[in-house]
Amino acid sequence: MPGRTQVRSATVIAGLAATLLLAVVAATSFGAVAVGPGQVVSAITRALAGRTLVPAEALVIELRLPRVVMAALVGMCLAAAGVLYQALFRNPLADPYILGVSSGAGLGAALAFVVGGSGALALVAPPVAAFVLALGTIVLVAGLATRRGVMQTLSLLLAGVAVSYTLAALTSFVLVLQRQQLSRVVFWMMGGLQGATWPQCAVVAVMLGAGLAIPLARTRELDIMLLGDERAGELGVDVERTKRLILASASLMVSAAVSVSGLIGFVGLMTPHAVRLLLGPDHRLLIPASVLGGGVVMVLADLLARVVLAPVELPVGIITALLGGPLFVWLLVRAQREET
Amino acid sequence: MTVAILRYAGATVGYRDPVVSGVAVAVEAGELVGLIGPNGAGKTTLLRAVTGGARVLSGEVMLDGRPLHSLARKEVARLVGVLPQQTPTGFAFSARSFVEMGRHAHLSGFAATLGRADTAAVDRALMLTGTEHLASERLDRLSGGDVQRLTLAQALAQEPRVLLLDEPTSHLDLNHRLEVLDAVRALADGGLAVLAVFHDLDMAARYSDRLAVVADGGIGVQGPPAVVLTSETLSAVFGVRAVIGRDVVTGAVQVTPVVRDGVRPREGAPRVLVISGSGTGAALMRRLALAGYAVCCGVLAEGDTDAEVARALGVPFTAVPLGTVMSVEHGEALRAAAAESDAVAVVATPFGRPNVGNLRAVVEQAGRTVLVGDLSPSLDFTGGEAGALWRRMAVGGARQCTDERAAVAALEEVCDR
């Protein structure tokens, strides 16, 4: 019987990975200058082989591909964080944006922008500052929502919203100080992916990998913690330790995403939820499937953002919010119905 | 000599503040120890202290001869399984993967798959709880009783040596309740040490080898159910006056609560004398006591149900050894008591030579008497005397009614006159 489950899991993962690759190729071929999918693939293989590139290929490799890859990485980070928050808070409404973690990371990144710096420091400082504040935010929000050891759904959402507003206001204040770059910074805050570079992609990929390592090694604990903290403890899970590790991992991935692409909401909400409906609650499958799914969603959302008003680009955060907002309302209504 | 697997050695447990202090309770292999006590006394806290939900503030809790605080979470989970009061529902896990979660403590950190020993332990747990047929069902589509048995299977998959139960059956119907407790009893007989919190005293008496009372921030009486469950304990601990009997089928101690403590006659309440026996007057006495009357009884044999109930209610009566014929003095005293009462209730009771004196003593009070039920010849073991006395009272103006409720109303009218 485990054999059958594993075959199914492998099929799902392979299917999602293939979809992601197709989406990346499709998104890369679209643009002001049309580049066929075949050319995209050949450009990638030639670049990997270290050959010199013709101008059309250089356009693909230097400009379009980093942006698409970045979209995929950001989607992966946010979806992975969403899965983890939903498991820890046992709440399908938990999402880095709603919990205020994104705003915390945003403030951290904004502070790093203002302080400035150059070279490697400019690359690494924003995600690190984002991580510190993201972690502080989630601890604060979870603390505010907990009364006598019990975390209430409504309190969690309210605390998330309240903290999120405060942090967003602080972020705006910080960014106004940086008036000469205002338009770039505003675009970043609304969630934009243009201007992504390969070194940025590398930083985000490393943070994604580091953020996924612990959760993937502890999927069984995550499953068991769905039964409640007390029961998990009875079954031998060190709940507090696991929680701290998972919160840190999730916040690391959120910080990576936010520091390059600003506040992009609802990807971390939609993707895990859809994957859970399809595949069930087993985290051994849920995490990798959500990561790949998040990549697909984000690449397609970014494609939409470029297509809808072409040649004008929309911030991708607008697309994800338009898709995810209604879903969130539906989930909230359903959760209320279950609670009463 | 057997060594206790779970031992509270002068332990004080609680959260920030102590809840139960100076606990000395030991549970050995093959033994089921029941914890009883009023709500909020700390029974659950005692259990939670073992698995980390509550803290051991002072003293020691020993598991398999080692102090609890020296054991890691997983080590504790390999020794102790818990069946909680209620498990959260609505998970889309399969029943089998739910039970497999019980193996967590036996798996190393990164081993994602179960080994052969783990699979065998899960199979055994499913078998012991009779849930093999549910293995591939989804948890959120099963009934509360099934989920509870699967939760027991999950705990057994831990291969524990101690099982802690926290009112495990309070949400189950009678059939599932017996099913779970029978399974637990069988596990105890198979060598598991079980410590269980019980709400239902009859279930506690039926399934436990020993009981320990948790009350007033500590442990009270401990011992076999028959020693612990006395009317004195029940009154002191639960504030309930109860009759302690024996379950005719299982032979277990059986507790029948009669009234809460604090039920006493109203100021200047009318006096009602109740003539009954063999349990025929129990319901009427209870109703009258709850209504605030000053009730007293005739002569009753020791061990008679009416005598037990009267004692629980604090109703005065004269006790004689079973089978003793009422003496002339008893008869005279009762006649005097009847004359002083505001009303007399005579319940249709099996009358024989020993107790017919009760009827003789009240026969002159026919005008103030309420006859409850009908004294058919099958209840008359006096060769007709009891029947004749009964009829004489009926003819002499006694009211007649068929049940206790009507009797209370009739007695009220008599007293008001």
mmCIF file of C-alpha atoms in Angstrom, chain B residues 53-365:
data_model
loop_
_atom_site.group_PDB
_atom_site.id
_atom_site.type_symbol
_atom_site.label_atom_id
_atom_site.label_comp_id
_atom_site.label_asym_id
_atom_site.label_seq_id
_atom_site.Cartn_x
_atom_site.Cartn_y
_atom_site.Cartn_z
ATOM 1 C CA GLY B 53 0.800 19.513 29.535
ATOM 2 C CA ALA B 54 1.159 20.465 33.216
ATOM 3 C CA ARG B 55 4.242 20.860 35.372
ATOM 4 C CA VAL B 56 5.670 18.935 38.287
ATOM 5 C CA LEU B 57 6.329 21.823 40.666
ATOM 6 C CA SER B 58 7.930 19.820 43.457
ATOM 7 C CA GLY B 59 8.449 16.230 44.422
ATOM 8 C CA GLU B 60 8.960 13.669 41.728
ATOM 9 C CA VAL B 61 7.072 11.686 39.127
ATOM 10 C CA MET B 62 8.906 8.444 38.360
ATOM 11 C CA LEU B 63 8.515 6.540 35.118
ATOM 12 C CA ASP B 64 9.986 3.056 35.105
ATOM 13 C CA GLY B 65 12.214 4.005 38.019
ATOM 14 C CA ARG B 66 13.558 7.186 36.415
ATOM 15 C CA PRO B 67 12.550 10.732 37.272
ATOM 16 C CA LEU B 68 10.311 12.266 34.631
ATOM 17 C CA HIS B 69 12.417 15.394 34.205
ATOM 18 C CA SER B 70 15.426 13.323 33.127
ATOM 19 C CA LEU B 71 13.530 11.864 30.175
ATOM 20 C CA ALA B 72 13.274 13.414 26.702
ATOM 21 C CA ARG B 73 9.870 13.917 25.107
ATOM 22 C CA LYS B 74 10.324 10.894 22.861
ATOM 23 C CA GLU B 75 11.470 8.683 25.732
ATOM 24 C CA VAL B 76 8.317 9.548 27.645
ATOM 25 C CA ALA B 77 6.218 8.817 24.550
ATOM 26 C CA ARG B 78 7.810 5.369 24.288
ATOM 27 C CA LEU B 79 6.693 4.599 27.853
ATOM 28 C CA VAL B 80 3.359 6.407 28.097
ATOM 29 C CA GLY B 81 0.361 6.466 25.785
ATOM 30 C CA VAL B 82 -2.611 8.765 26.329
ATOM 31 C CA LEU B 83 -6.252 8.430 25.408
ATOM 32 C CA PRO B 84 -7.612 11.966 25.731
ATOM 33 C CA GLN B 85 -11.153 12.981 26.524
ATOM 34 C CA GLN B 86 -11.904 13.948 22.988
ATOM 35 C CA THR B 87 -9.808 14.044 19.884
ATOM 36 C CA PRO B 88 -10.257 16.811 17.369
ATOM 37 C CA THR B 89 -12.001 15.606 14.256
ATOM 38 C CA GLY B 90 -12.152 16.683 10.652
ATOM 39 C CA PHE B 91 -8.793 15.434 9.395
ATOM 40 C CA ALA B 92 -8.498 13.970 5.953
ATOM 41 C CA PHE B 93 -5.839 11.468 7.050
ATOM 42 C CA SER B 94 -6.547 7.808 6.522
ATOM 43 C CA ALA B 95 -7.238 5.896 9.723
ATOM 44 C CA ARG B 96 -4.073 3.914 9.208
ATOM 45 C CA SER B 97 -1.797 6.918 8.811
ATOM 46 C CA PHE B 98 -3.484 8.392 11.899
ATOM 47 C CA VAL B 99 -2.534 5.304 13.900
ATOM 48 C CA GLU B 100 0.955 5.338 12.364
ATOM 49 C CA MET B 101 1.511 8.739 13.992
ATOM 50 C CA GLY B 102 1.788 6.763 17.227
ATOM 51 C CA ARG B 103 5.105 5.412 15.955
ATOM 52 C CA HIS B 104 6.742 8.825 15.906
ATOM 53 C CA ALA B 105 8.554 8.276 19.185
ATOM 54 C CA HIS B 106 10.157 5.109 17.834
ATOM 55 C CA LEU B 107 11.406 6.653 14.590
ATOM 56 C CA SER B 108 14.650 8.519 14.258
ATOM 57 C CA GLY B 109 14.409 12.152 13.211
ATOM 58 C CA PHE B 110 14.830 11.781 9.486
ATOM 59 C CA ALA B 111 13.446 8.327 8.774
ATOM 60 C CA ALA B 112 10.372 9.176 6.782
ATOM 61 C CA THR B 113 9.126 5.626 6.315
ATOM 62 C CA LEU B 114 8.083 2.968 8.774
ATOM 63 C CA GLY B 115 10.143 -0.152 9.277
ATOM 64 C CA ARG B 116 8.871 -3.680 9.679
ATOM 65 C CA ALA B 117 8.653 -3.417 13.480
ATOM 66 C CA ASP B 118 6.612 -0.227 13.112
ATOM 67 C CA THR B 119 4.168 -1.794 10.672
ATOM 68 C CA ALA B 120 3.789 -4.776 13.000
ATOM 69 C CA ALA B 121 3.083 -2.490 15.960
ATOM 70 C CA VAL B 122 0.441 -0.602 13.963
ATOM 71 C CA ASP B 123 -1.189 -3.859 12.835
ATOM 72 C CA ARG B 124 -1.267 -5.082 16.416
ATOM 73 C CA ALA B 125 -2.785 -1.814 17.670
ATOM 74 C CA LEU B 126 -5.520 -2.004 15.024
ATOM 75 C CA MET B 127 -6.214 -5.606 15.980
ATOM 76 C CA LEU B 128 -6.341 -4.947 19.737
ATOM 77 C CA THR B 129 -8.892 -2.196 19.212
ATOM 78 C CA GLY B 130 -10.886 -4.075 16.593
ATOM 79 C CA THR B 131 -10.360 -1.370 13.993
ATOM 80 C CA GLU B 132 -8.606 -3.306 11.205
ATOM 81 C CA HIS B 133 -11.609 -2.857 8.951
ATOM 82 C CA LEU B 134 -11.388 0.945 9.298
ATOM 83 C CA ALA B 135 -7.726 1.209 8.274
ATOM 84 C CA SER B 136 -8.301 2.662 4.810
ATOM 85 C CA GLU B 137 -11.249 4.880 5.782
ATOM 86 C CA ARG B 138 -10.772 8.609 6.017
ATOM 87 C CA LEU B 139 -10.811 9.886 9.574
ATOM 88 C CA ASP B 140 -13.224 12.751 8.909
ATOM 89 C CA ARG B 141 -15.841 10.288 7.677
ATOM 90 C CA LEU B 142 -15.880 8.126 10.803
ATOM 91 C CA SER B 143 -18.082 8.321 13.900
ATOM 92 C CA GLY B 144 -16.902 9.615 17.274
ATOM 93 C CA GLY B 145 -16.770 6.091 18.668
ATOM 94 C CA ASP B 146 -14.607 4.860 15.804
ATOM 95 C CA VAL B 147 -12.258 7.834 16.082
ATOM 96 C CA GLN B 148 -11.936 7.203 19.817
ATOM 97 C CA ARG B 149 -10.984 3.569 19.230
ATOM 98 C CA LEU B 150 -8.515 4.653 16.566
ATOM 99 C CA THR B 151 -7.051 7.142 19.027
ATOM 100 C CA LEU B 152 -6.616 4.250 21.455
ATOM 101 C CA ALA B 153 -4.943 2.337 18.614
ATOM 102 C CA GLN B 154 -2.669 5.347 18.037
ATOM 103 C CA ALA B 155 -1.684 5.288 21.706
ATOM 104 C CA LEU B 156 -1.104 1.521 21.580
ATOM 105 C CA ALA B 157 1.063 1.900 18.489
ATOM 106 C CA GLN B 158 3.451 3.727 20.823
ATOM 107 C CA GLU B 159 3.869 0.335 22.528
ATOM 108 C CA PRO B 160 3.614 2.064 25.891
ATOM 109 C CA ARG B 161 3.903 0.415 29.283
ATOM 110 C CA VAL B 162 1.604 2.976 30.862
ATOM 111 C CA LEU B 163 -1.724 4.100 29.483
ATOM 112 C CA LEU B 164 -3.330 7.314 30.730
ATOM 113 C CA LEU B 165 -7.041 7.798 30.127
ATOM 114 C CA ASP B 166 -8.825 11.080 30.644
ATOM 115 C CA GLU B 167 -12.533 10.412 30.906
ATOM 116 C CA PRO B 168 -12.115 8.603 27.641
ATOM 117 C CA THR B 169 -15.735 7.638 27.220
ATOM 118 C CA SER B 170 -17.649 10.694 28.340
ATOM 119 C CA HIS B 171 -18.671 11.519 24.774
ATOM 120 C CA LEU B 172 -19.589 7.984 23.769
ATOM 121 C CA ASP B 173 -22.877 6.121 23.899
ATOM 122 C CA LEU B 174 -23.229 3.168 26.241
ATOM 123 C CA ASN B 175 -22.268 0.539 23.686
ATOM 124 C CA HIS B 176 -19.060 2.283 22.603
ATOM 125 C CA ARG B 177 -18.287 3.166 26.210
ATOM 126 C CA LEU B 178 -18.281 -0.486 27.237
ATOM 127 C CA GLU B 179 -16.355 -1.419 24.110
ATOM 128 C CA VAL B 180 -13.513 1.015 24.858
ATOM 129 C CA LEU B 181 -13.381 0.220 28.582
ATOM 130 C CA ASP B 182 -13.514 -3.536 27.997
ATOM 131 C CA ALA B 183 -10.577 -3.153 25.611
ATOM 132 C CA VAL B 184 -8.659 -1.115 28.194
ATOM 133 C CA ARG B 185 -9.412 -3.635 30.935
ATOM 134 C CA ALA B 186 -8.122 -6.438 28.694
ATOM 135 C CA LEU B 187 -4.946 -4.436 28.062
ATOM 136 C CA ALA B 188 -4.437 -3.990 31.797
ATOM 137 C CA ASP B 189 -4.934 -7.711 32.308
ATOM 138 C CA GLY B 190 -2.304 -8.192 29.609
ATOM 139 C CA GLY B 191 0.273 -6.285 31.669
ATOM 140 C CA LEU B 192 -0.270 -2.604 30.865
ATOM 141 C CA ALA B 193 -0.340 -0.151 33.776
ATOM 142 C CA VAL B 194 -3.425 2.040 33.399
ATOM 143 C CA LEU B 195 -4.261 5.272 35.198
ATOM 144 C CA ALA B 196 -7.707 6.523 34.271
ATOM 145 C CA VAL B 197 -9.793 9.532 35.197
ATOM 146 C CA PHE B 198 -13.436 8.561 35.610
ATOM 147 C CA HIS B 199 -16.482 10.735 35.768
ATOM 148 C CA ASP B 200 -18.892 7.876 36.130
ATOM 149 C CA LEU B 201 -18.395 6.270 39.555
ATOM 150 C CA ASP B 202 -20.109 3.045 38.568
ATOM 151 C CA MET B 203 -17.750 2.648 35.605
ATOM 152 C CA ALA B 204 -14.827 3.494 37.879
ATOM 153 C CA ALA B 205 -15.882 0.803 40.360
ATOM 154 C CA ARG B 206 -16.547 -1.712 37.645
ATOM 155 C CA TYR B 207 -13.249 -1.431 35.796
ATOM 156 C CA SER B 208 -10.674 -0.321 38.394
ATOM 157 C CA ASP B 209 -8.563 -2.465 40.662
ATOM 158 C CA ARG B 210 -8.028 0.508 42.907
ATOM 159 C CA LEU B 211 -9.435 3.997 43.176
ATOM 160 C CA ALA B 212 -7.830 7.195 44.373
ATOM 161 C CA VAL B 213 -9.874 10.228 45.311
ATOM 162 C CA VAL B 214 -8.611 13.604 44.111
ATOM 163 C CA ALA B 215 -10.143 16.428 46.141
ATOM 164 C CA ASP B 216 -9.265 19.575 48.042
ATOM 165 C CA GLY B 217 -5.900 19.955 46.336
ATOM 166 C CA GLY B 218 -4.615 16.523 47.224
ATOM 167 C CA ILE B 219 -5.191 12.806 47.164
ATOM 168 C CA GLY B 220 -7.772 11.486 49.621
ATOM 169 C CA VAL B 221 -8.689 7.865 50.199
ATOM 170 C CA GLN B 222 -7.017 5.194 48.089
ATOM 171 C CA GLY B 223 -7.868 1.529 47.826
ATOM 172 C CA PRO B 224 -10.210 -1.023 46.311
ATOM 173 C CA PRO B 225 -13.531 0.435 45.078
ATOM 174 C CA ALA B 226 -15.473 -1.099 47.970
ATOM 175 C CA VAL B 227 -13.194 0.655 50.462
ATOM 176 C CA VAL B 228 -13.172 4.019 48.724
ATOM 177 C CA LEU B 229 -16.766 4.297 47.624
ATOM 178 C CA THR B 230 -18.562 4.759 50.917
ATOM 179 C CA SER B 231 -21.424 7.100 51.639
ATOM 180 C CA GLU B 232 -19.079 9.083 53.926
ATOM 181 C CA THR B 233 -16.546 9.609 51.109
ATOM 182 C CA LEU B 234 -19.236 10.552 48.626
ATOM 183 C CA SER B 235 -20.737 13.052 50.999
ATOM 184 C CA ALA B 236 -17.353 14.543 51.888
ATOM 185 C CA VAL B 237 -15.979 14.618 48.341
ATOM 186 C CA PHE B 238 -18.944 15.142 46.072
ATOM 187 C CA GLY B 239 -21.431 16.677 48.505
ATOM 188 C CA VAL B 240 -23.906 13.970 47.638
ATOM 189 C CA ARG B 241 -25.781 11.618 49.915
ATOM 190 C CA ALA B 242 -25.770 8.258 48.222
ATOM 191 C CA VAL B 243 -26.738 4.669 48.721
ATOM 192 C CA ILE B 244 -23.899 2.232 48.063
ATOM 193 C CA GLY B 245 -25.041 -1.059 46.638
ATOM 194 C CA ARG B 246 -23.711 -3.843 44.526
ATOM 195 C CA ASP B 247 -24.319 -4.344 40.826
ATOM 196 C CA VAL B 248 -26.262 -7.611 40.691
ATOM 197 C CA VAL B 249 -24.620 -8.668 37.426
ATOM 198 C CA THR B 250 -20.969 -7.701 37.805
ATOM 199 C CA GLY B 251 -20.773 -7.619 41.590
ATOM 200 C CA ALA B 252 -19.102 -4.211 41.327
ATOM 201 C CA VAL B 253 -19.836 -1.491 43.824
ATOM 202 C CA GLN B 254 -22.723 0.641 42.633
ATOM 203 C CA VAL B 255 -23.418 4.182 43.679
ATOM 204 C CA THR B 256 -26.929 5.593 43.681
ATOM 205 C CA PRO B 257 -26.930 9.278 44.517
ATOM 206 C CA VAL B 258 -30.041 10.161 46.523
ATOM 207 C CA VAL B 259 -29.876 13.898 47.140
ATOM 208 C CA ARG B 260 -27.281 16.612 47.268
ATOM 209 C CA ASP B 261 -25.939 17.556 50.665
ATOM 210 C CA GLY B 262 -27.692 20.496 52.227
ATOM 211 C CA VAL B 263 -31.199 19.160 51.721
ATOM 212 C CA ARG B 264 -32.860 19.611 55.116
ATOM 213 C CA PRO B 265 -36.352 20.260 56.468
ATOM 214 C CA ARG B 266 -37.764 23.797 56.218
ATOM 215 C CA GLU B 267 -38.159 25.841 59.370
ATOM 216 C CA GLY B 268 -41.346 24.622 61.084
ATOM 217 C CA ALA B 269 -41.917 22.026 58.396
ATOM 218 C CA PRO B 270 -44.788 19.557 58.821
ATOM 219 C CA ARG B 271 -43.790 16.138 60.146
ATOM 220 C CA VAL B 272 -44.610 13.165 57.958
ATOM 221 C CA LEU B 273 -44.225 9.560 59.101
ATOM 222 C CA VAL B 274 -43.554 7.112 56.279
ATOM 223 C CA ILE B 275 -44.359 3.433 56.735
ATOM 224 C CA SER B 276 -42.638 1.328 54.099
ATOM 225 C CA GLY B 277 -39.917 -1.263 53.514
ATOM 226 C CA SER B 278 -37.940 -3.165 50.870
ATOM 227 C CA GLY B 279 -37.422 0.051 48.914
ATOM 228 C CA THR B 280 -41.119 0.824 48.432
ATOM 229 C CA GLY B 281 -40.803 4.114 50.316
ATOM 230 C CA ALA B 282 -37.476 5.341 48.882
ATOM 231 C CA ALA B 283 -38.932 7.490 46.122
ATOM 232 C CA LEU B 284 -41.567 9.030 48.414
ATOM 233 C CA MET B 285 -39.019 9.805 51.158
ATOM 234 C CA ARG B 286 -36.759 11.503 48.608
ATOM 235 C CA ARG B 287 -39.600 13.610 47.218
ATOM 236 C CA LEU B 288 -40.734 14.644 50.690
ATOM 237 C CA ALA B 289 -37.172 15.473 51.777
ATOM 238 C CA LEU B 290 -36.581 17.581 48.658
ATOM 239 C CA ALA B 291 -39.902 19.356 49.287
ATOM 240 C CA GLY B 292 -38.607 20.273 52.756
ATOM 241 C CA TYR B 293 -40.794 18.067 54.974
ATOM 242 C CA ALA B 294 -39.492 16.683 58.262
ATOM 243 C CA VAL B 295 -39.686 13.005 57.404
ATOM 244 C CA CYS B 296 -39.358 10.075 59.765
ATOM 245 C CA CYS B 297 -39.759 6.365 59.277
ATOM 246 C CA GLY B 298 -41.113 3.365 61.098
ATOM 247 C CA VAL B 299 -39.102 0.337 62.072
ATOM 248 C CA LEU B 300 -36.862 -0.948 59.288
ATOM 249 C CA ALA B 301 -34.551 -3.953 59.028
ATOM 250 C CA GLU B 302 -30.819 -3.347 58.724
ATOM 251 C CA GLY B 303 -29.731 -3.519 55.083
ATOM 252 C CA ASP B 304 -33.234 -2.793 53.814
ATOM 253 C CA THR B 305 -33.127 -0.400 50.840
ATOM 254 C CA ASP B 306 -35.492 1.995 52.605
ATOM 255 C CA ALA B 307 -33.159 1.982 55.601
ATOM 256 C CA GLU B 308 -30.185 2.871 53.346
ATOM 257 C CA VAL B 309 -32.102 5.649 51.650
ATOM 258 C CA ALA B 310 -33.401 6.977 54.973
ATOM 259 C CA ARG B 311 -29.859 7.031 56.300
ATOM 260 C CA ALA B 312 -28.620 8.858 53.188
ATOM 261 C CA LEU B 313 -31.422 11.388 53.549
ATOM 262 C CA GLY B 314 -30.837 11.855 57.251
ATOM 263 C CA VAL B 315 -34.355 10.587 57.992
ATOM 264 C CA PRO B 316 -34.657 9.130 61.531
ATOM 265 C CA PHE B 317 -35.869 5.537 61.831
ATOM 266 C CA THR B 318 -35.522 2.586 64.147
ATOM 267 C CA ALA B 319 -33.253 -0.152 62.869
ATOM 268 C CA VAL B 320 -33.639 -3.779 63.896
ATOM 269 C CA PRO B 321 -31.702 -6.846 62.680
ATOM 270 C CA LEU B 322 -33.221 -8.498 59.620
ATOM 271 C CA GLY B 323 -36.048 -10.900 60.498
ATOM 272 C CA THR B 324 -36.525 -9.580 64.048
ATOM 273 C CA VAL B 325 -40.159 -9.169 65.081
ATOM 274 C CA MET B 326 -40.953 -5.662 66.299
ATOM 275 C CA SER B 327 -41.040 -5.481 70.086
ATOM 276 C CA VAL B 328 -43.910 -4.003 72.114
ATOM 277 C CA GLU B 329 -41.670 -1.032 73.023
ATOM 278 C CA HIS B 330 -40.969 -0.317 69.367
ATOM 279 C CA GLY B 331 -44.684 -0.414 68.685
ATOM 280 C CA GLU B 332 -45.471 2.007 71.532
ATOM 281 C CA ALA B 333 -42.772 4.440 70.474
ATOM 282 C CA LEU B 334 -44.012 4.410 66.916
ATOM 283 C CA ARG B 335 -47.618 4.914 68.024
ATOM 284 C CA ALA B 336 -46.501 8.008 69.907
ATOM 285 C CA ALA B 337 -44.529 9.275 66.919
ATOM 286 C CA ALA B 338 -47.555 8.736 64.656
ATOM 287 C CA ALA B 339 -49.737 10.712 67.026
ATOM 288 C CA GLU B 340 -47.310 13.622 66.905
ATOM 289 C CA SER B 341 -46.976 13.614 63.100
ATOM 290 C CA ASP B 342 -48.940 15.973 60.913
ATOM 291 C CA ALA B 343 -49.523 13.210 58.374
ATOM 292 C CA VAL B 344 -48.781 9.545 57.843
ATOM 293 C CA ALA B 345 -47.930 7.861 54.551
ATOM 294 C CA VAL B 346 -48.362 4.112 54.303
ATOM 295 C CA VAL B 347 -46.843 2.579 51.196
ATOM 296 C CA ALA B 348 -47.990 -0.800 49.896
ATOM 297 C CA THR B 349 -45.157 -2.992 51.143
ATOM 298 C CA PRO B 350 -44.683 -6.709 51.683
ATOM 299 C CA PHE B 351 -45.882 -7.083 55.306
ATOM 300 C CA GLY B 352 -45.011 -10.120 57.364
ATOM 301 C CA ARG B 353 -44.792 -10.935 61.049
ATOM 302 C CA PRO B 354 -41.615 -8.905 61.647
ATOM 303 C CA ASN B 355 -42.920 -5.589 60.307
ATOM 304 C CA VAL B 356 -46.715 -5.664 60.532
ATOM 305 C CA GLY B 357 -46.313 -3.850 63.861
ATOM 306 C CA ASN B 358 -45.711 -0.722 61.807
ATOM 307 C CA LEU B 359 -49.269 -0.922 60.472
ATOM 308 C CA ARG B 360 -50.750 -1.597 63.891
ATOM 309 C CA ALA B 361 -49.003 1.480 65.272
ATOM 310 C CA VAL B 362 -50.568 3.867 62.784
ATOM 311 C CA VAL B 363 -53.984 2.348 62.254
ATOM 312 C CA GLU B 364 -55.675 4.864 64.563
ATOM 313 C CA GLN B 365 -54.384 7.768 62.473
#
